Amino acid sequence: MPEEVIRVENLVKTYKPVVAVNSISFTVKEGEIFSLVGPNGAGKTTTVEILECLRTPTSGKASVLGYDVTHDEKEIKKRIGAMPQDFSAFERLTVRENVELIARIYQVDPDLRSVLEELGMWEARDRRFESLSGGMKRRAGICMALISNPVLLFLDEPTTGLDPQARKETWDVIRRLRSMGKTVVLTSHYMEEVEQLSDRAAVIYGGEIIAQGSVDELISAYGGGIRIRVSPYNDEIERVLMETAQKVVREDSSIEGVFHDRIQVGRTLAALYGQDEKYHLDIVEPSMDNVFSRLAGGRVDERGELI
Ligand code: ATP
């Protein structure tokens, strides 16, 4: 059984009159990527910064690596690494100089080359931070977070503002952290990111965790099922879907069947593909986007706002 690295119980943080975090509970296990996912203002940063001993909880309990966040700040800070939201470094220092600076603050003497090589930053070691692309800046930030050899890393919105390619490259770096045996706590408002990276996730909204579990569990519980959409459709197609789908939705020229059972999807496809009629067929798998919109009644846009 993997060990529990973080335990949060009924954690509350208020900034009067705002209740930023409202009695949340979750655990993070050793070696996993755990995500807190939700729109701006949901309470993600507050939660993470309490775990990093940067803010004090109003009530409830939180422990990190067995240490209490309110009493054991030193012990916790020694063992964790963090890349904060809107991370930046000394613009005019090189990557190597920025990383060395952190090593000196932590009073550690790491194998700099292996850390930089591990994350593909060795070639860029003598480049000034200001000259790096957005994705490389985040990667340098992750190197800085790694330099004290922490067992646990907090990455707060690590890909916000990056273009899709740089985001995907950052995902590879985060996956590499897991293969190095690190435990990663990630916050994000990008549903696809959470789906791609997380072993488990907690959906946070309005300071409350409204669902948590593995991505598969969340999608199968709240994703709303697999949809087969056919357009145009005839009476026979409608009959097949009526007989097999849990729900059928008709629009002007298309029809959609919703399924909760994959075997039934297979049977339905076999029946539909047997038809002579020419039509267009789409299979739409549920995603974390569907999970969030079913739970919170809205979508989160690119900037993290609920719409
Ligand atoms: P974002 O990505 O926008 O930071 P978040 O999910 O990380 O979103 P938090 O930053 O934790 O959310 O904010 C949760 C709530 O607490 C918001 O309503 C925010 O305005 C409020 N809040 C956060 N920090 C403070 C503070 N220092 N003083 C007052 N209110 C705060």
mmCIF file of C-alpha atoms and ligand atoms in Angstrom:
data_model
loop_
_atom_site.group_PDB
_atom_site.id
_atom_site.type_symbol
_atom_site.label_atom_id
_atom_site.label_comp_id
_atom_site.label_asym_id
_atom_site.label_seq_id
_atom_site.Cartn_x
_atom_site.Cartn_y
_atom_site.Cartn_z
ATOM 1 C CA MET A 1 0.000 0.000 0.000
ATOM 2 C CA PRO A 2 1.435 3.435 -0.900
ATOM 3 C CA GLU A 3 1.990 5.678 2.070
ATOM 4 C CA GLU A 4 -0.134 8.704 2.749
ATOM 5 C CA VAL A 5 1.909 11.827 2.072
ATOM 6 C CA ILE A 6 -0.763 14.442 2.768
ATOM 7 C CA ARG A 7 -3.857 14.255 4.959
ATOM 8 C CA VAL A 8 -6.316 17.135 5.053
ATOM 9 C CA GLU A 9 -9.345 16.984 7.346
ATOM 10 C CA ASN A 10 -12.139 19.545 7.482
ATOM 11 C CA LEU A 11 -9.747 22.320 6.552
ATOM 12 C CA VAL A 12 -11.197 25.847 6.672
ATOM 13 C CA LYS A 13 -9.626 29.166 5.696
ATOM 14 C CA THR A 14 -11.525 32.412 5.950
ATOM 15 C CA TYR A 15 -10.472 35.901 4.933
ATOM 16 C CA LYS A 16 -13.399 37.627 6.545
ATOM 17 C CA PRO A 17 -16.007 37.703 5.150
ATOM 18 C CA VAL A 18 -14.761 35.353 2.388
ATOM 19 C CA VAL A 19 -14.681 31.631 3.106
ATOM 20 C CA ALA A 20 -11.858 30.654 0.739
ATOM 21 C CA VAL A 21 -11.716 27.003 1.805
ATOM 22 C CA ASN A 22 -14.774 25.476 3.381
ATOM 23 C CA SER A 23 -14.173 22.255 5.283
ATOM 24 C CA ILE A 24 -12.297 20.221 2.697
ATOM 25 C CA SER A 25 -10.833 16.755 3.256
ATOM 26 C CA PHE A 26 -8.565 14.673 1.036
ATOM 27 C CA THR A 27 -5.444 12.548 1.096
ATOM 28 C CA VAL A 28 -2.496 12.305 -1.297
ATOM 29 C CA LYS A 29 -0.590 9.048 -1.669
ATOM 30 C CA GLU A 30 3.107 8.559 -2.207
ATOM 31 C CA GLY A 31 4.231 8.639 -5.825
ATOM 32 C CA GLU A 32 1.020 9.938 -7.342
ATOM 33 C CA ILE A 33 0.072 13.063 -9.224
ATOM 34 C CA PHE A 34 -2.861 14.534 -7.349
ATOM 35 C CA SER A 35 -4.731 17.491 -8.835
ATOM 36 C CA LEU A 36 -6.897 20.169 -7.341
ATOM 37 C CA VAL A 37 -9.000 21.306 -10.262
ATOM 38 C CA GLY A 38 -11.399 24.226 -10.410
ATOM 39 C CA PRO A 39 -11.916 27.762 -11.725
ATOM 40 C CA ASN A 40 -10.198 30.926 -10.495
ATOM 41 C CA GLY A 41 -11.098 31.734 -6.924
ATOM 42 C CA ALA A 42 -12.091 28.139 -6.092
ATOM 43 C CA GLY A 43 -9.590 27.881 -3.235
ATOM 44 C CA LYS A 44 -6.772 25.941 -4.891
ATOM 45 C CA THR A 45 -3.888 28.293 -4.064
ATOM 46 C CA THR A 46 -5.114 28.828 -0.519
ATOM 47 C CA THR A 47 -5.163 25.065 0.052
ATOM 48 C CA VAL A 48 -1.733 24.500 -1.467
ATOM 49 C CA GLU A 49 -0.187 27.421 0.412
ATOM 50 C CA ILE A 50 -1.536 26.098 3.714
ATOM 51 C CA LEU A 51 0.176 22.779 2.910
ATOM 52 C CA GLU A 52 3.393 24.666 2.105
ATOM 53 C CA CYS A 53 3.121 26.426 5.512
ATOM 54 C CA LEU A 54 2.761 29.831 3.831
ATOM 55 C CA ARG A 55 -0.733 30.487 5.235
ATOM 56 C CA THR A 56 -2.297 29.362 8.492
ATOM 57 C CA PRO A 57 -5.558 27.461 8.516
ATOM 58 C CA THR A 58 -8.561 28.927 10.334
ATOM 59 C CA SER A 59 -9.626 25.463 11.515
ATOM 60 C CA GLY A 60 -9.311 21.794 10.640
ATOM 61 C CA LYS A 61 -6.209 19.689 10.288
ATOM 62 C CA ALA A 62 -3.538 19.228 7.661
ATOM 63 C CA SER A 63 -0.423 17.131 7.766
ATOM 64 C CA VAL A 64 2.372 16.811 5.205
ATOM 65 C CA LEU A 65 4.736 13.827 5.371
ATOM 66 C CA GLY A 66 3.382 13.151 8.860
ATOM 67 C CA TYR A 67 4.104 16.698 10.097
ATOM 68 C CA ASP A 68 1.441 19.148 11.206
ATOM 69 C CA VAL A 69 1.302 22.307 9.062
ATOM 70 C CA THR A 70 0.693 24.558 12.045
ATOM 71 C CA HIS A 71 3.523 23.220 14.248
ATOM 72 C CA ASP A 72 6.181 21.640 12.052
ATOM 73 C CA GLU A 73 6.883 24.291 9.435
ATOM 74 C CA LYS A 74 10.653 23.697 9.414
ATOM 75 C CA GLU A 75 10.369 19.943 8.974
ATOM 76 C CA ILE A 76 7.880 20.337 6.144
ATOM 77 C CA LYS A 77 9.750 23.092 4.282
ATOM 78 C CA LYS A 78 12.935 20.990 4.260
ATOM 79 C CA ARG A 79 11.162 18.188 2.450
ATOM 80 C CA ILE A 80 9.011 19.907 -0.150
ATOM 81 C CA GLY A 81 9.571 21.816 -3.359
ATOM 82 C CA ALA A 82 7.210 24.315 -4.917
ATOM 83 C CA MET A 83 6.626 26.258 -8.075
ATOM 84 C CA PRO A 84 4.171 29.032 -7.199
ATOM 85 C CA GLN A 85 1.469 30.493 -9.400
ATOM 86 C CA ASP A 86 2.914 33.211 -11.694
ATOM 87 C CA PHE A 87 6.390 31.868 -10.949
ATOM 88 C CA SER A 88 9.343 34.033 -11.905
ATOM 89 C CA ALA A 89 13.085 34.035 -11.219
ATOM 90 C CA PHE A 90 15.922 36.563 -11.457
ATOM 91 C CA GLU A 91 15.578 37.660 -15.063
ATOM 92 C CA ARG A 92 19.222 38.665 -15.559
ATOM 93 C CA LEU A 93 20.735 35.575 -13.971
ATOM 94 C CA THR A 94 21.290 32.440 -16.021
ATOM 95 C CA VAL A 95 19.376 29.225 -15.457
ATOM 96 C CA ARG A 96 22.393 27.752 -13.671
ATOM 97 C CA GLU A 97 22.812 30.829 -11.462
ATOM 98 C CA ASN A 98 19.136 30.818 -10.471
ATOM 99 C CA VAL A 99 19.293 27.132 -9.594
ATOM 100 C CA GLU A 100 22.576 27.575 -7.669
ATOM 101 C CA LEU A 101 21.018 30.406 -5.697
ATOM 102 C CA ILE A 102 18.222 28.137 -4.493
ATOM 103 C CA ALA A 103 20.769 25.430 -3.638
ATOM 104 C CA ARG A 104 22.637 27.957 -1.486
ATOM 105 C CA ILE A 105 19.444 29.039 0.271
ATOM 106 C CA TYR A 106 18.681 25.388 1.083
ATOM 107 C CA GLN A 107 22.350 24.820 1.954
ATOM 108 C CA VAL A 108 22.545 21.798 -0.292
ATOM 109 C CA ASP A 109 25.200 20.770 -2.788
ATOM 110 C CA PRO A 110 23.265 18.861 -5.438
ATOM 111 C CA ASP A 111 24.476 17.330 -8.679
ATOM 112 C CA LEU A 112 23.313 20.301 -10.700
ATOM 113 C CA ARG A 113 24.044 18.663 -14.023
ATOM 114 C CA SER A 114 21.874 15.642 -13.348
ATOM 115 C CA VAL A 115 18.919 17.787 -12.242
ATOM 116 C CA LEU A 116 19.195 20.041 -15.292
ATOM 117 C CA GLU A 117 19.732 17.084 -17.627
ATOM 118 C CA GLU A 118 16.802 15.196 -16.165
ATOM 119 C CA LEU A 119 14.454 17.995 -17.214
ATOM 120 C CA GLY A 120 16.190 18.837 -20.490
ATOM 121 C CA MET A 121 17.651 22.130 -19.249
ATOM 122 C CA TRP A 122 21.390 21.370 -19.343
ATOM 123 C CA GLU A 123 21.845 22.879 -22.822
ATOM 124 C CA ALA A 124 20.099 26.061 -21.654
ATOM 125 C CA ARG A 125 22.114 26.361 -18.421
ATOM 126 C CA ASP A 126 24.019 29.496 -19.476
ATOM 127 C CA ARG A 127 21.030 31.329 -20.902
ATOM 128 C CA ARG A 128 19.623 34.237 -18.971
ATOM 129 C CA PHE A 129 16.213 33.536 -17.504
ATOM 130 C CA GLU A 130 14.745 36.520 -19.416
ATOM 131 C CA SER A 131 15.699 34.959 -22.759
ATOM 132 C CA LEU A 132 13.790 31.699 -22.185
ATOM 133 C CA SER A 133 10.428 30.820 -23.710
ATOM 134 C CA GLY A 134 7.433 30.531 -21.371
ATOM 135 C CA GLY A 135 7.671 26.736 -21.327
ATOM 136 C CA MET A 136 11.413 26.758 -20.579
ATOM 137 C CA LYS A 137 10.896 29.267 -17.764
ATOM 138 C CA ARG A 138 8.455 26.847 -16.110
ATOM 139 C CA ARG A 139 10.901 24.016 -16.652
ATOM 140 C CA ALA A 140 13.645 26.072 -14.996
ATOM 141 C CA GLY A 141 11.188 26.723 -12.152
ATOM 142 C CA ILE A 142 10.628 22.990 -11.734
ATOM 143 C CA CYS A 143 14.443 22.481 -11.648
ATOM 144 C CA MET A 144 14.624 25.098 -8.893
ATOM 145 C CA ALA A 145 11.859 23.318 -6.983
ATOM 146 C CA LEU A 146 13.743 20.018 -7.391
ATOM 147 C CA ILE A 147 17.151 21.197 -6.285
ATOM 148 C CA SER A 148 16.737 20.338 -2.605
ATOM 149 C CA ASN A 149 15.718 16.813 -3.639
ATOM 150 C CA PRO A 150 12.192 17.068 -2.187
ATOM 151 C CA VAL A 151 9.963 14.012 -1.992
ATOM 152 C CA LEU A 152 6.879 16.123 -2.615
ATOM 153 C CA LEU A 153 6.357 18.930 -5.149
ATOM 154 C CA PHE A 154 3.597 21.519 -5.354
ATOM 155 C CA LEU A 155 3.020 22.941 -8.825
ATOM 156 C CA ASP A 156 0.444 25.733 -8.743
ATOM 157 C CA GLU A 157 -1.056 26.271 -12.208
ATOM 158 C CA PRO A 158 2.174 25.206 -13.939
ATOM 159 C CA THR A 159 0.944 25.685 -17.503
ATOM 160 C CA THR A 160 -1.270 28.763 -17.267
ATOM 161 C CA GLY A 161 -0.611 31.090 -20.176
ATOM 162 C CA LEU A 162 1.513 28.622 -22.160
ATOM 163 C CA ASP A 163 0.756 27.785 -25.773
ATOM 164 C CA PRO A 164 -0.548 24.243 -26.458
ATOM 165 C CA GLN A 165 2.859 22.900 -27.527
ATOM 166 C CA ALA A 166 4.681 24.286 -24.473
ATOM 167 C CA ARG A 167 1.863 22.963 -22.287
ATOM 168 C CA LYS A 168 2.341 19.447 -23.660
ATOM 169 C CA GLU A 169 6.093 19.657 -23.102
ATOM 170 C CA THR A 170 5.475 20.721 -19.510
ATOM 171 C CA TRP A 171 3.161 17.717 -19.091
ATOM 172 C CA ASP A 172 6.063 15.478 -20.122
ATOM 173 C CA VAL A 173 8.250 17.117 -17.479
ATOM 174 C CA ILE A 174 5.563 16.576 -14.828
ATOM 175 C CA ARG A 175 5.243 12.923 -15.850
ATOM 176 C CA ARG A 176 9.004 12.622 -15.516
ATOM 177 C CA LEU A 177 8.731 13.835 -11.917
ATOM 178 C CA ARG A 178 6.410 10.943 -11.200
ATOM 179 C CA SER A 179 8.788 8.471 -12.809
ATOM 180 C CA MET A 180 11.558 9.901 -10.593
ATOM 181 C CA GLY A 181 9.424 8.746 -7.651
ATOM 182 C CA LYS A 182 8.230 12.208 -6.610
ATOM 183 C CA THR A 183 4.743 12.877 -5.337
ATOM 184 C CA VAL A 184 3.192 15.831 -7.160
ATOM 185 C CA VAL A 185 0.321 18.069 -6.093
ATOM 186 C CA LEU A 186 -0.880 20.036 -9.064
ATOM 187 C CA THR A 187 -3.458 22.786 -9.298
ATOM 188 C CA SER A 188 -5.065 23.582 -12.598
ATOM 189 C CA HIS A 189 -8.133 24.974 -14.274
ATOM 190 C CA TYR A 190 -7.414 23.013 -17.463
ATOM 191 C CA MET A 191 -9.615 19.938 -17.461
ATOM 192 C CA GLU A 192 -7.589 18.244 -20.207
ATOM 193 C CA GLU A 193 -4.402 18.731 -18.205
ATOM 194 C CA VAL A 194 -5.925 17.109 -15.170
ATOM 195 C CA GLU A 195 -7.238 14.247 -17.280
ATOM 196 C CA GLN A 196 -3.845 13.718 -18.913
ATOM 197 C CA LEU A 197 -1.719 13.860 -15.788
ATOM 198 C CA SER A 198 -3.573 12.944 -12.626
ATOM 199 C CA ASP A 199 -3.707 9.642 -10.865
ATOM 200 C CA ARG A 200 -6.395 11.187 -8.687
ATOM 201 C CA ALA A 201 -8.108 14.544 -8.625
ATOM 202 C CA ALA A 202 -10.375 16.625 -6.418
ATOM 203 C CA VAL A 203 -12.809 19.016 -8.077
ATOM 204 C CA ILE A 204 -12.898 22.212 -6.006
ATOM 205 C CA TYR A 205 -15.474 24.929 -6.444
ATOM 206 C CA GLY A 206 -16.556 27.732 -4.135
ATOM 207 C CA GLY A 207 -14.070 26.534 -1.501
ATOM 208 C CA GLU A 208 -15.572 23.046 -1.393
ATOM 209 C CA ILE A 209 -14.482 19.727 -2.840
ATOM 210 C CA ILE A 210 -17.486 18.606 -4.806
ATOM 211 C CA ALA A 211 -16.038 15.293 -6.036
ATOM 212 C CA GLN A 212 -12.800 13.343 -5.851
ATOM 213 C CA GLY A 213 -11.363 10.086 -7.111
ATOM 214 C CA SER A 214 -9.301 8.726 -9.973
ATOM 215 C CA VAL A 215 -9.943 10.384 -13.323
ATOM 216 C CA ASP A 216 -11.669 7.193 -14.531
ATOM 217 C CA GLU A 217 -13.878 7.104 -11.456
ATOM 218 C CA LEU A 218 -14.842 10.754 -11.840
ATOM 219 C CA ILE A 219 -15.589 10.357 -15.536
ATOM 220 C CA SER A 220 -17.643 7.230 -15.071
ATOM 221 C CA ALA A 221 -19.581 8.718 -12.133
ATOM 222 C CA TYR A 222 -20.164 12.243 -13.484
ATOM 223 C CA GLY A 223 -19.117 12.284 -17.141
ATOM 224 C CA GLY A 224 -22.631 11.610 -18.369
ATOM 225 C CA GLY A 225 -21.901 8.503 -20.454
ATOM 226 C CA ILE A 226 -20.637 7.776 -23.959
ATOM 227 C CA ARG A 227 -22.638 9.410 -26.751
ATOM 228 C CA ILE A 228 -23.227 8.074 -30.244
ATOM 229 C CA ARG A 229 -24.363 10.856 -32.547
ATOM 230 C CA VAL A 230 -25.768 10.091 -36.006
ATOM 231 C CA SER A 231 -26.756 12.553 -38.702
ATOM 232 C CA PRO A 232 -28.894 12.408 -40.703
ATOM 233 C CA TYR A 233 -31.017 9.620 -39.254
ATOM 234 C CA ASN A 234 -33.936 7.468 -40.368
ATOM 235 C CA ASP A 235 -36.585 5.434 -38.531
ATOM 236 C CA GLU A 236 -34.365 2.362 -38.362
ATOM 237 C CA ILE A 237 -31.448 4.252 -36.768
ATOM 238 C CA GLU A 238 -33.869 5.820 -34.300
ATOM 239 C CA ARG A 239 -35.271 2.378 -33.474
ATOM 240 C CA VAL A 240 -31.795 0.928 -32.819
ATOM 241 C CA LEU A 241 -30.899 3.786 -30.501
ATOM 242 C CA MET A 242 -34.273 3.697 -28.724
ATOM 243 C CA GLU A 243 -33.734 -0.001 -28.001
ATOM 244 C CA THR A 244 -30.147 0.254 -26.801
ATOM 245 C CA ALA A 245 -29.397 3.708 -25.364
ATOM 246 C CA GLN A 246 -30.182 4.875 -21.838
ATOM 247 C CA LYS A 247 -31.310 8.190 -23.265
ATOM 248 C CA VAL A 248 -32.045 9.460 -26.772
ATOM 249 C CA VAL A 249 -31.866 13.125 -27.761
ATOM 250 C CA ARG A 250 -33.218 14.224 -31.158
ATOM 251 C CA GLU A 251 -32.258 17.408 -32.918
ATOM 252 C CA ASP A 252 -33.323 18.688 -36.362
ATOM 253 C CA SER A 253 -31.130 16.445 -38.453
ATOM 254 C CA SER A 254 -29.228 14.416 -35.865
ATOM 255 C CA ILE A 255 -29.955 11.959 -33.111
ATOM 256 C CA GLU A 256 -27.831 11.103 -30.095
ATOM 257 C CA GLY A 257 -27.896 8.028 -27.875
ATOM 258 C CA VAL A 258 -26.297 8.161 -24.415
ATOM 259 C CA PHE A 259 -24.777 4.955 -23.016
ATOM 260 C CA HIS A 260 -23.341 3.984 -19.668
ATOM 261 C CA ASP A 261 -22.189 0.564 -20.761
ATOM 262 C CA ARG A 262 -19.345 0.043 -23.253
ATOM 263 C CA ILE A 263 -20.572 -3.398 -24.339
ATOM 264 C CA GLN A 264 -23.882 -1.860 -25.293
ATOM 265 C CA VAL A 265 -21.986 0.796 -27.299
ATOM 266 C CA GLY A 266 -20.258 -1.997 -29.234
ATOM 267 C CA ARG A 267 -23.550 -3.771 -29.981
ATOM 268 C CA THR A 268 -25.192 -0.543 -31.074
ATOM 269 C CA LEU A 269 -22.315 0.315 -33.393
ATOM 270 C CA ALA A 270 -22.516 -3.151 -34.958
ATOM 271 C CA ALA A 271 -26.242 -2.647 -35.583
ATOM 272 C CA LEU A 272 -25.722 0.851 -36.996
ATOM 273 C CA TYR A 273 -22.806 -0.109 -39.243
ATOM 274 C CA GLY A 274 -25.046 -2.822 -40.737
ATOM 275 C CA GLN A 275 -27.300 -0.122 -42.207
ATOM 276 C CA ASP A 276 -27.203 0.721 -45.920
ATOM 277 C CA GLU A 277 -28.066 4.363 -45.331
ATOM 278 C CA LYS A 278 -25.257 6.967 -45.726
ATOM 279 C CA TYR A 279 -24.800 8.930 -42.545
ATOM 280 C CA HIS A 280 -22.142 10.486 -40.356
ATOM 281 C CA LEU A 281 -21.470 8.866 -36.983
ATOM 282 C CA ASP A 282 -19.531 10.312 -34.039
ATOM 283 C CA ILE A 283 -18.634 8.609 -30.795
ATOM 284 C CA VAL A 284 -18.098 11.155 -28.048
ATOM 285 C CA GLU A 285 -16.296 9.888 -24.961
ATOM 286 C CA PRO A 286 -17.022 11.754 -21.714
ATOM 287 C CA SER A 287 -14.191 13.880 -20.359
ATOM 288 C CA MET A 288 -13.263 15.907 -17.278
ATOM 289 C CA ASP A 289 -14.940 18.866 -19.020
ATOM 290 C CA ASN A 290 -18.241 16.990 -18.805
ATOM 291 C CA VAL A 291 -17.504 16.059 -15.187
ATOM 292 C CA PHE A 292 -16.948 19.678 -14.230
ATOM 293 C CA SER A 293 -19.937 21.040 -16.100
ATOM 294 C CA ARG A 294 -22.270 18.429 -14.617
ATOM 295 C CA LEU A 295 -20.999 19.119 -11.106
ATOM 296 C CA ALA A 296 -20.686 22.900 -11.231
ATOM 297 C CA GLY A 297 -23.188 23.800 -13.937
ATOM 298 C CA GLY A 298 -20.730 25.668 -16.152
ATOM 299 C CA ARG A 299 -17.509 25.441 -18.131
ATOM 300 C CA VAL A 300 -14.119 26.850 -17.214
ATOM 301 C CA ASP A 301 -12.653 28.967 -20.006
ATOM 302 C CA GLU A 302 -9.000 29.266 -21.071
ATOM 303 C CA ARG A 303 -8.356 31.993 -18.479
ATOM 304 C CA GLY A 304 -9.863 29.922 -15.670
ATOM 305 C CA GLU A 305 -13.144 31.822 -15.413
ATOM 306 C CA LEU A 306 -16.403 29.950 -14.925
ATOM 307 C CA ILE A 307 -18.754 30.577 -17.875
HETATM 308 P P1 ATP B 1 -6.776 31.634 -8.506
HETATM 309 O O1 ATP B 1 -6.211 30.735 -9.558
HETATM 310 O O2 ATP B 1 -7.620 32.753 -9.057
HETATM 311 O O3 ATP B 1 -5.771 32.085 -7.475
HETATM 312 P P2 ATP B 1 -7.687 29.734 -6.570
HETATM 313 O O4 ATP B 1 -8.583 28.576 -6.810
HETATM 314 O O5 ATP B 1 -6.248 29.457 -6.366
HETATM 315 O O6 ATP B 1 -7.854 30.739 -7.746
HETATM 316 P P3 ATP B 1 -7.597 31.233 -4.133
HETATM 317 O O7 ATP B 1 -6.520 32.132 -4.621
HETATM 318 O O8 ATP B 1 -7.263 30.213 -3.132
HETATM 319 O O9 ATP B 1 -8.312 30.523 -5.355
HETATM 320 O O10 ATP B 1 -8.782 32.155 -3.594
HETATM 321 C C1 ATP B 1 -9.964 31.647 -2.968
HETATM 322 C C2 ATP B 1 -10.809 32.828 -2.498
HETATM 323 O O11 ATP B 1 -10.147 33.498 -1.429
HETATM 324 C C3 ATP B 1 -11.070 33.886 -3.552
HETATM 325 O O12 ATP B 1 -12.367 34.394 -3.354
HETATM 326 C C4 ATP B 1 -10.024 34.930 -3.253
HETATM 327 O O13 ATP B 1 -10.451 36.205 -3.672
HETATM 328 C C5 ATP B 1 -9.928 34.862 -1.733
HETATM 329 N N1 ATP B 1 -8.585 35.217 -1.226
HETATM 330 C C6 ATP B 1 -7.425 34.559 -1.495
HETATM 331 N N2 ATP B 1 -6.384 35.116 -0.843
HETATM 332 C C7 ATP B 1 -6.912 36.155 -0.138
HETATM 333 C C8 ATP B 1 -6.347 37.120 0.765
HETATM 334 N N3 ATP B 1 -5.053 37.120 1.059
HETATM 335 N N4 ATP B 1 -7.195 38.028 1.305
HETATM 336 C C9 ATP B 1 -8.514 38.029 1.017
HETATM 337 N N5 ATP B 1 -9.110 37.130 0.195
HETATM 338 C C10 ATP B 1 -8.327 36.212 -0.387
#
